[in-house]
Short mmCIF file of C-alpha atoms in Angstrom, two decimals:
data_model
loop_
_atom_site.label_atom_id
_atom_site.label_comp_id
_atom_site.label_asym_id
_atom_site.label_seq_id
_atom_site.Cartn_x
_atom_site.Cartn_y
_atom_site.Cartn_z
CA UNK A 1 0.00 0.00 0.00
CA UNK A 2 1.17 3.48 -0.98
CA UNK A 3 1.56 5.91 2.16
CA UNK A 4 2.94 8.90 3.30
CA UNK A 5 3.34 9.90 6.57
CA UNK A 6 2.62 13.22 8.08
CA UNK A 7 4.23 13.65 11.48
CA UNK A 8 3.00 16.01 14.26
CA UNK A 9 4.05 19.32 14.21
CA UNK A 10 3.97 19.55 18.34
CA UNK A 11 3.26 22.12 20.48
CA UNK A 12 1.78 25.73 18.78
CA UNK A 13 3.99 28.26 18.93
CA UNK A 14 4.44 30.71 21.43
CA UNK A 15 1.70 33.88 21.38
CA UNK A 16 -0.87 31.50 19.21
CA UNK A 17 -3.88 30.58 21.04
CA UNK A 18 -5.94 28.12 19.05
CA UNK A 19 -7.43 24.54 19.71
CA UNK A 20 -5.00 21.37 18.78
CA UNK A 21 -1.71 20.59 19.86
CA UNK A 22 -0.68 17.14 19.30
CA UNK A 23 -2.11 15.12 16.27
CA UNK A 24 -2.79 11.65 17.59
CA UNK A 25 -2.97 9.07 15.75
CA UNK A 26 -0.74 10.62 12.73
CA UNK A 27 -2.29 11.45 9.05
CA UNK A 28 -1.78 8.40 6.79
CA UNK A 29 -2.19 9.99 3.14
CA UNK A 30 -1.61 7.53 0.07
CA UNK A 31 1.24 9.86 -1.46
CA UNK A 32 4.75 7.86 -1.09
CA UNK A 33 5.81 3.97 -1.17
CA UNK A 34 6.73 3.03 2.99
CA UNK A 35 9.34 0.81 1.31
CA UNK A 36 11.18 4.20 -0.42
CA UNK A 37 10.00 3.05 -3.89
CA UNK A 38 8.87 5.85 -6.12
CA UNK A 39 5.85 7.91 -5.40
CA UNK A 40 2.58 7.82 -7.21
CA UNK A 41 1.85 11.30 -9.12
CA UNK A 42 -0.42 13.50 -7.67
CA UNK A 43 -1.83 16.42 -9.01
CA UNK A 44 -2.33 19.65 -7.03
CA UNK A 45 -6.16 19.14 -7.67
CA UNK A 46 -6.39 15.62 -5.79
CA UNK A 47 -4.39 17.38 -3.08
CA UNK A 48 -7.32 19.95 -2.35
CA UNK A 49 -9.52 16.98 -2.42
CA UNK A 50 -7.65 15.00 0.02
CA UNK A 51 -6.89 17.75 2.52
CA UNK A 52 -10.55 19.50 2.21
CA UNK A 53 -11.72 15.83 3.01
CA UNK A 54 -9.79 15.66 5.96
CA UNK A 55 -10.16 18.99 7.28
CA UNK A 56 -13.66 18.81 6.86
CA UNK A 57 -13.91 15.28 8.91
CA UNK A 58 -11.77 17.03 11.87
CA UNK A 59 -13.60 19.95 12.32
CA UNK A 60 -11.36 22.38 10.53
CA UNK A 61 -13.53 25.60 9.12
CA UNK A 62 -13.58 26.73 5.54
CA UNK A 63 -11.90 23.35 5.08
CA UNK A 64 -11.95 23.66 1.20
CA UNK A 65 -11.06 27.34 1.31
CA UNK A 66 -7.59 26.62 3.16
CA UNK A 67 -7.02 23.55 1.33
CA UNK A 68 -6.54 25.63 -1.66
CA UNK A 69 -4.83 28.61 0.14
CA UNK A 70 -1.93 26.51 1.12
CA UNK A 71 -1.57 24.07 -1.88
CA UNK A 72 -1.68 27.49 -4.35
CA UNK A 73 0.52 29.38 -1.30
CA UNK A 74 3.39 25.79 -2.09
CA UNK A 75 2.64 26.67 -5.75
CA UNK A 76 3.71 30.15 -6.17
CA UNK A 77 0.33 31.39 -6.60
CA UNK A 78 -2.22 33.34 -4.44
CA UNK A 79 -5.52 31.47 -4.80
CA UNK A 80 -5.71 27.81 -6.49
CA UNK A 81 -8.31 29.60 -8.95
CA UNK A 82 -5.18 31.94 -10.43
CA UNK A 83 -3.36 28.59 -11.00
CA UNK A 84 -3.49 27.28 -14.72
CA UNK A 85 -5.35 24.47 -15.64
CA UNK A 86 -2.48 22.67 -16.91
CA UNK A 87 -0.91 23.14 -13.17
CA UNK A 88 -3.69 21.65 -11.38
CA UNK A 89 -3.68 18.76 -13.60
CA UNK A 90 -0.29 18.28 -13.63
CA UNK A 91 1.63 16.35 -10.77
CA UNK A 92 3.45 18.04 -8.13
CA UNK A 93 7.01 17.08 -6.93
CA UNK A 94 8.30 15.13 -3.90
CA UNK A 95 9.19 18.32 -2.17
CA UNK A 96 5.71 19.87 -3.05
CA UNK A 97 3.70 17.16 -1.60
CA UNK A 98 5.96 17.24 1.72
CA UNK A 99 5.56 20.90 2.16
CA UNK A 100 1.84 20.90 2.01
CA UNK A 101 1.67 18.19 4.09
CA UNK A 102 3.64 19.77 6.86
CA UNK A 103 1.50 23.32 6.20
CA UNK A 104 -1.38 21.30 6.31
CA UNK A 105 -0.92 19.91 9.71
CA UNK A 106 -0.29 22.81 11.33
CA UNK A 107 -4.04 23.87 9.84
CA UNK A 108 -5.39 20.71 11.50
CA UNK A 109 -3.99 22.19 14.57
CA UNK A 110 -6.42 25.28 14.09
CA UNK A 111 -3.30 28.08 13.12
CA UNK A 112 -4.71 30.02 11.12
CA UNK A 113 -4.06 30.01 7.46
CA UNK A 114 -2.81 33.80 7.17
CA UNK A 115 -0.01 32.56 9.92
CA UNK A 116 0.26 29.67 7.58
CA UNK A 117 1.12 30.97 4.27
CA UNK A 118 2.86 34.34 6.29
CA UNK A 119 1.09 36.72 4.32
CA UNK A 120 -2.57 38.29 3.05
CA UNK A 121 -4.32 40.58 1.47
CA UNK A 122 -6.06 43.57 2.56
CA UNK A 123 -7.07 46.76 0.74
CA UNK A 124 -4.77 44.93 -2.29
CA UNK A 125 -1.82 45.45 -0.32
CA UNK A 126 0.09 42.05 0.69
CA UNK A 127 1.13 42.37 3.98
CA UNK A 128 3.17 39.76 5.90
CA UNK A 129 1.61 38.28 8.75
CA UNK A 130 2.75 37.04 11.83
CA UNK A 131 2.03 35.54 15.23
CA UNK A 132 0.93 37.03 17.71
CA UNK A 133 -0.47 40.26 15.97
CA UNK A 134 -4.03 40.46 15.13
CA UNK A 135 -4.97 39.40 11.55
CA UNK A 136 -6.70 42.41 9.64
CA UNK A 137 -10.92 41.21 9.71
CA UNK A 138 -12.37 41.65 6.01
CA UNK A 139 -14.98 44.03 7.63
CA UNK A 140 -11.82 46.67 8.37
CA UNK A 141 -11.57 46.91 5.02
CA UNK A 142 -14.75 49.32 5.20
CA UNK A 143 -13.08 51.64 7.65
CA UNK A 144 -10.50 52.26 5.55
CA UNK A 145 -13.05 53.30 3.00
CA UNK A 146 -14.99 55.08 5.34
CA UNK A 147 -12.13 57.30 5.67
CA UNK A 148 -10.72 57.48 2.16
CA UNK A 149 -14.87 59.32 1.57
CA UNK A 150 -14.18 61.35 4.34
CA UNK A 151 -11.13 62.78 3.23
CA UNK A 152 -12.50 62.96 -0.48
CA UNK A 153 -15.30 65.47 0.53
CA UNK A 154 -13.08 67.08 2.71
CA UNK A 155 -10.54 67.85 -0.21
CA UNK A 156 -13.97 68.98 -1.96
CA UNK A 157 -14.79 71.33 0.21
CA UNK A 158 -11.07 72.80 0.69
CA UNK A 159 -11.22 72.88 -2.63
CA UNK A 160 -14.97 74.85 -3.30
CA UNK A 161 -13.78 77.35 -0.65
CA UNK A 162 -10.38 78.38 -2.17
CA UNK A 163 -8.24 76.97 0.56
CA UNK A 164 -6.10 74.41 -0.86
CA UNK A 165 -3.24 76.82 -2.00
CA UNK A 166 -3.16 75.08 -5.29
CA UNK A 167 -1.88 71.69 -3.54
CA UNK A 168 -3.21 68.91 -6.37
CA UNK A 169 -3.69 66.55 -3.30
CA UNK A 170 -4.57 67.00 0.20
CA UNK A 171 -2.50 65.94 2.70
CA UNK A 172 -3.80 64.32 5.48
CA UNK A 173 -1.89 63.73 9.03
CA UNK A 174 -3.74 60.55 10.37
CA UNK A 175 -3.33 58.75 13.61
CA UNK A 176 -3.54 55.38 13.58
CA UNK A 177 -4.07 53.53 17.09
CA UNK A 178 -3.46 50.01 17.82
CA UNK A 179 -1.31 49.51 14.33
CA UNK A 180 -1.28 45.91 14.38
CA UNK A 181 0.39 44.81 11.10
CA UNK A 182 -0.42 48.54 9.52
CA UNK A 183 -3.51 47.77 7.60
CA UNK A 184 -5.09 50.68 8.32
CA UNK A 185 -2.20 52.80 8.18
CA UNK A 186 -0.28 51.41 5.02
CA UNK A 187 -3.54 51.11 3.20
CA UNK A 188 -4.30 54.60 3.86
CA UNK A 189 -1.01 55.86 2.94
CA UNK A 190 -1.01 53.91 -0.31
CA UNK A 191 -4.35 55.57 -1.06
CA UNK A 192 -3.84 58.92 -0.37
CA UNK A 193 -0.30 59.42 -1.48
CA UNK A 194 0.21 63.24 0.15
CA UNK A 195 -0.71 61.40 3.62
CA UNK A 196 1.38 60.92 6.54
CA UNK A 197 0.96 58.35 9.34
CA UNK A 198 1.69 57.85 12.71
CA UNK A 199 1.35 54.53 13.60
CA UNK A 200 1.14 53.20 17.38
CA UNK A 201 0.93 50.32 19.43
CA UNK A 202 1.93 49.18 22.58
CA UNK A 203 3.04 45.62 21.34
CA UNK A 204 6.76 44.98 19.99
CA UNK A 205 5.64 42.48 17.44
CA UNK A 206 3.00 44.61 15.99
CA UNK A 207 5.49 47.43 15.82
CA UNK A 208 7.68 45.41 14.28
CA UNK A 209 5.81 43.93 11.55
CA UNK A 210 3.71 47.32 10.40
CA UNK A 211 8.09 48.34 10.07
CA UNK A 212 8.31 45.26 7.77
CA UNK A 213 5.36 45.76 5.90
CA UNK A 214 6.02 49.54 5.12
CA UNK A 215 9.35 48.83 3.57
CA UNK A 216 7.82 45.91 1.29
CA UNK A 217 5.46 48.40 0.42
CA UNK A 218 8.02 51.66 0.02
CA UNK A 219 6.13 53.63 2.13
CA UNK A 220 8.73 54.19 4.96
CA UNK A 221 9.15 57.37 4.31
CA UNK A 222 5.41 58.88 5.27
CA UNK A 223 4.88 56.82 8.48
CA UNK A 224 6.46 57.05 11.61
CA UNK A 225 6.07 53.71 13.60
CA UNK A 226 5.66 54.66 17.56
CA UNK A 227 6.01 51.76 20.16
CA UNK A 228 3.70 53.02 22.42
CA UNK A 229 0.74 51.90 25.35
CA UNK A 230 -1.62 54.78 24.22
CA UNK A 231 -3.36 53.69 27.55
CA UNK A 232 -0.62 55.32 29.40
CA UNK A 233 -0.90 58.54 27.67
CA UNK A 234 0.07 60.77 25.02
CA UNK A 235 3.65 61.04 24.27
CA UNK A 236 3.83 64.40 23.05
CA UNK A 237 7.29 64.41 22.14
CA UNK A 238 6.99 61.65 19.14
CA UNK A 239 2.96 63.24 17.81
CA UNK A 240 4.02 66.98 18.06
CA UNK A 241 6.20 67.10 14.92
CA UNK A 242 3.97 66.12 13.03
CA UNK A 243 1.02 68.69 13.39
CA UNK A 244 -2.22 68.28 13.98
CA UNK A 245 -3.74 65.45 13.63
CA UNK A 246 -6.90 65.14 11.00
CA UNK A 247 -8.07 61.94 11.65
CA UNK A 248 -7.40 58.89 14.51
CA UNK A 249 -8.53 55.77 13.50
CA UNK A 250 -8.65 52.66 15.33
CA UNK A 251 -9.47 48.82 15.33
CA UNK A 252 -8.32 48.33 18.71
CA UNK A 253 -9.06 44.57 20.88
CA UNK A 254 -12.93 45.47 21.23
CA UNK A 255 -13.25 47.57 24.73
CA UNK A 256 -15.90 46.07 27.39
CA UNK A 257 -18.46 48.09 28.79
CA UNK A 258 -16.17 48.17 32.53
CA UNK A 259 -13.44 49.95 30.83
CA UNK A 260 -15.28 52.75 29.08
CA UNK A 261 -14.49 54.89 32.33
CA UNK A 262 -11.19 54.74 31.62
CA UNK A 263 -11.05 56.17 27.91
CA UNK A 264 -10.24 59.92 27.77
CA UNK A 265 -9.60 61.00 24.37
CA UNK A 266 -7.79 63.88 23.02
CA UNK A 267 -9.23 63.41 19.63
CA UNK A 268 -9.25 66.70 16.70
CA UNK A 269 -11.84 66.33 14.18
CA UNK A 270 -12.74 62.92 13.41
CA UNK A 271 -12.24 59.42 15.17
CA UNK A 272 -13.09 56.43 12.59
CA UNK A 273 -13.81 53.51 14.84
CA UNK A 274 -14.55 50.00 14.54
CA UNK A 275 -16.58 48.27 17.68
CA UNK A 276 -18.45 45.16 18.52
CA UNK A 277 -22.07 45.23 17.07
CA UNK A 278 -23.38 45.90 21.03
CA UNK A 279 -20.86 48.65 21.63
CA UNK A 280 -22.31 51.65 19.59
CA UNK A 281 -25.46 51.72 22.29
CA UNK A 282 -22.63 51.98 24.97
CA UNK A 283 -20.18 54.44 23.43
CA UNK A 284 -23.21 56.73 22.86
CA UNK A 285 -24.58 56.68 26.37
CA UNK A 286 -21.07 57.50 27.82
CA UNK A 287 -20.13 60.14 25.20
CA UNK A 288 -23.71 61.77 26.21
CA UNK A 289 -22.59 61.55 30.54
CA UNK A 290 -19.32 62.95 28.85
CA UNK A 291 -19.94 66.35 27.62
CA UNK A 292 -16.92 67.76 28.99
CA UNK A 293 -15.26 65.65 26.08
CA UNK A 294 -17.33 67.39 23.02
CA UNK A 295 -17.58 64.49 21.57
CA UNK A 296 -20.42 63.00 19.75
CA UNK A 297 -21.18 59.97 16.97
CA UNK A 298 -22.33 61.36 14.03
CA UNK A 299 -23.06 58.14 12.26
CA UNK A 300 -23.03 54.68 12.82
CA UNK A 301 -22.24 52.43 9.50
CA UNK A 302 -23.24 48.58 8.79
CA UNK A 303 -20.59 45.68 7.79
CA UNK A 304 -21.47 43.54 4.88
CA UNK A 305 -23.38 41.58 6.97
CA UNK A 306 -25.99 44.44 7.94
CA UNK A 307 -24.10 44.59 11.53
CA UNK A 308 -23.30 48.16 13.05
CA UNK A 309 -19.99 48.04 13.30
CA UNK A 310 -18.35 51.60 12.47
CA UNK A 311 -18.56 54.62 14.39
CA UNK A 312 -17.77 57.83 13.19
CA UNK A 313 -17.10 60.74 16.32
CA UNK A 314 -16.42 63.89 15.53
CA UNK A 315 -15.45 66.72 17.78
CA UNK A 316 -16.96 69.92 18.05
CA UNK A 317 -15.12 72.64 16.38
CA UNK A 318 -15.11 75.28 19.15
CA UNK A 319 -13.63 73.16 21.22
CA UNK A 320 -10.21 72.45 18.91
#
């Protein structure tokens, strides 16, 4: 009988938090000779097959969607679908097979696929990804549109009232809290290419990799990367050369309702925030016991999936 064997993978790695651990007993997947005889040919199609087969049995989700991720990722492609159809009929080599397999098994551990592969997509930026910073949710994508219309009728309005100076572009100062990987930030930048960033969070990793992910992107030079706990306060010294700020935006961990106390902004303009679905009930009640703040949600916007799940706060302008 024809057999390959995939072994464990251990322990997850350190900063991952996900169900698995130890694959017991191992995968048995008919792909090389025990004896050390010649492999079989497989194609990259029969691979999905297997692998979505299996996942599905254990429990994995999307099951057929990360099948394909990783065998494409081992191919050199982004999504199986880009792959010719002469390359998923055609049969993979030794090293091929053994690479998914070993990618694979860390998906039947529950790592996600984006830590998998070590890179996705967002905004149509490819961004490396990494453990343990937060992977970008499709639904941010949204924000960053929500402020890429803000700015746009801004601009208009500069522009209908004579006070652009000519510029052809405006240019934007945004603050960008809780980084992560720079989503938000290098999306933004990428979009509005007079913009400059300033990019904080409090976690090493996260500063680290929005650092990576500018240079890939050559936008280094419009982003300043703070390593920061915003939580702690402001820290003047790093924000003040840079102006005023025009916008903050945010996709911070989601805040429960015993830490809203603690917030105390120092927000100009606009804040472009991204909550839990039960949050924008909450943030609006303690803005409105907050007037001291001037702060008030002028619009709430829906996710794809009809969920409110954007705020947008603005500040009033006699208090700037």
């Amino acid at each position: 009988m024809w057999l390959w064997r995939v072994k464990p993978w251990g322990l997850a790695p350190r900063g991952l938090k996900w169900k698995g651990g130890l694959l017991s007993p191992p995968v048995l997947l008919p792909l090389r000779p025990v004896s050390g005889c010649r492999a079989p040919s497989v194609t990259a199609t029969a691979l999905v097959n297997y692998w979505a087969q299996l996942f599905e049995e254990r429990g994995v989700p999307e099951a057929r969607e990360s099948s394909e991720y990783i065998v494409a990722h081992v191919l050199g492609a982004k999504t199986f679908q880009s792959l010719l159809a002469s390359q998923r009929s055609t049969s993979i080599t030794d090293l091929q097979r053994e690479q998914i397999g070993e990618l694979c098994t860390q998906r039947l551990q529950r790592m996600p696929v984006q830590y998998i592969i070590g890179e996705w997509d967002f905004q149509g930026l490819t961004l490396k990804m990494a453990p343990p910073v937060f992977i970008p949710r499709p639904e941010t994508e949204e924000l960053v549109n929500l402020v890429l219309h803000e700015e746009f009728q801004r601009c208009q309005e500069r522009r209908g009232r004579g006070t652009l100076d000519h510029q052809p572009h405006c240019s934007p100062v945004i603050l960008d809290v809780c980084c992560g990987s720079g989503a938000i930030a290098l999306s933004l930048l990428s979009r509005l290419t007079q913009s400059r960033v300033v990019a904080v969070d409090k976690g090493e990793e996260a500063v680290q990799l929005t650092r990576e992910n500018a240079q890939r992107l050559h936008l280094e030079n419009r982003i300043q990367i703070v390593h920061h706990d915003i939580t702690s306060g402001v820290n003047r010294e790093q924000l003040l050369p840079w102006g005023p700020v025009d916008f903050v935006v945010s996709n911070p961990p989601y805040i429960f309702h015993c830490d809203m106390e603690q917030l105390a902004p120092e927000i100009l303009r606009s804040i472009f925030l991204e909550v839990d679905p039960r949050h924008p009930e909450l943030v609006g009640n303690w803005l409105q016991s907050r007037p001291d703040l001037a702060l008030s949600i002028s619009a709430t916007h829906v996710d794809f999936c009809g969920k409110p799940r954007f705020l947008h706060i603005h500040k009033s302008r006699s208090c700037q």
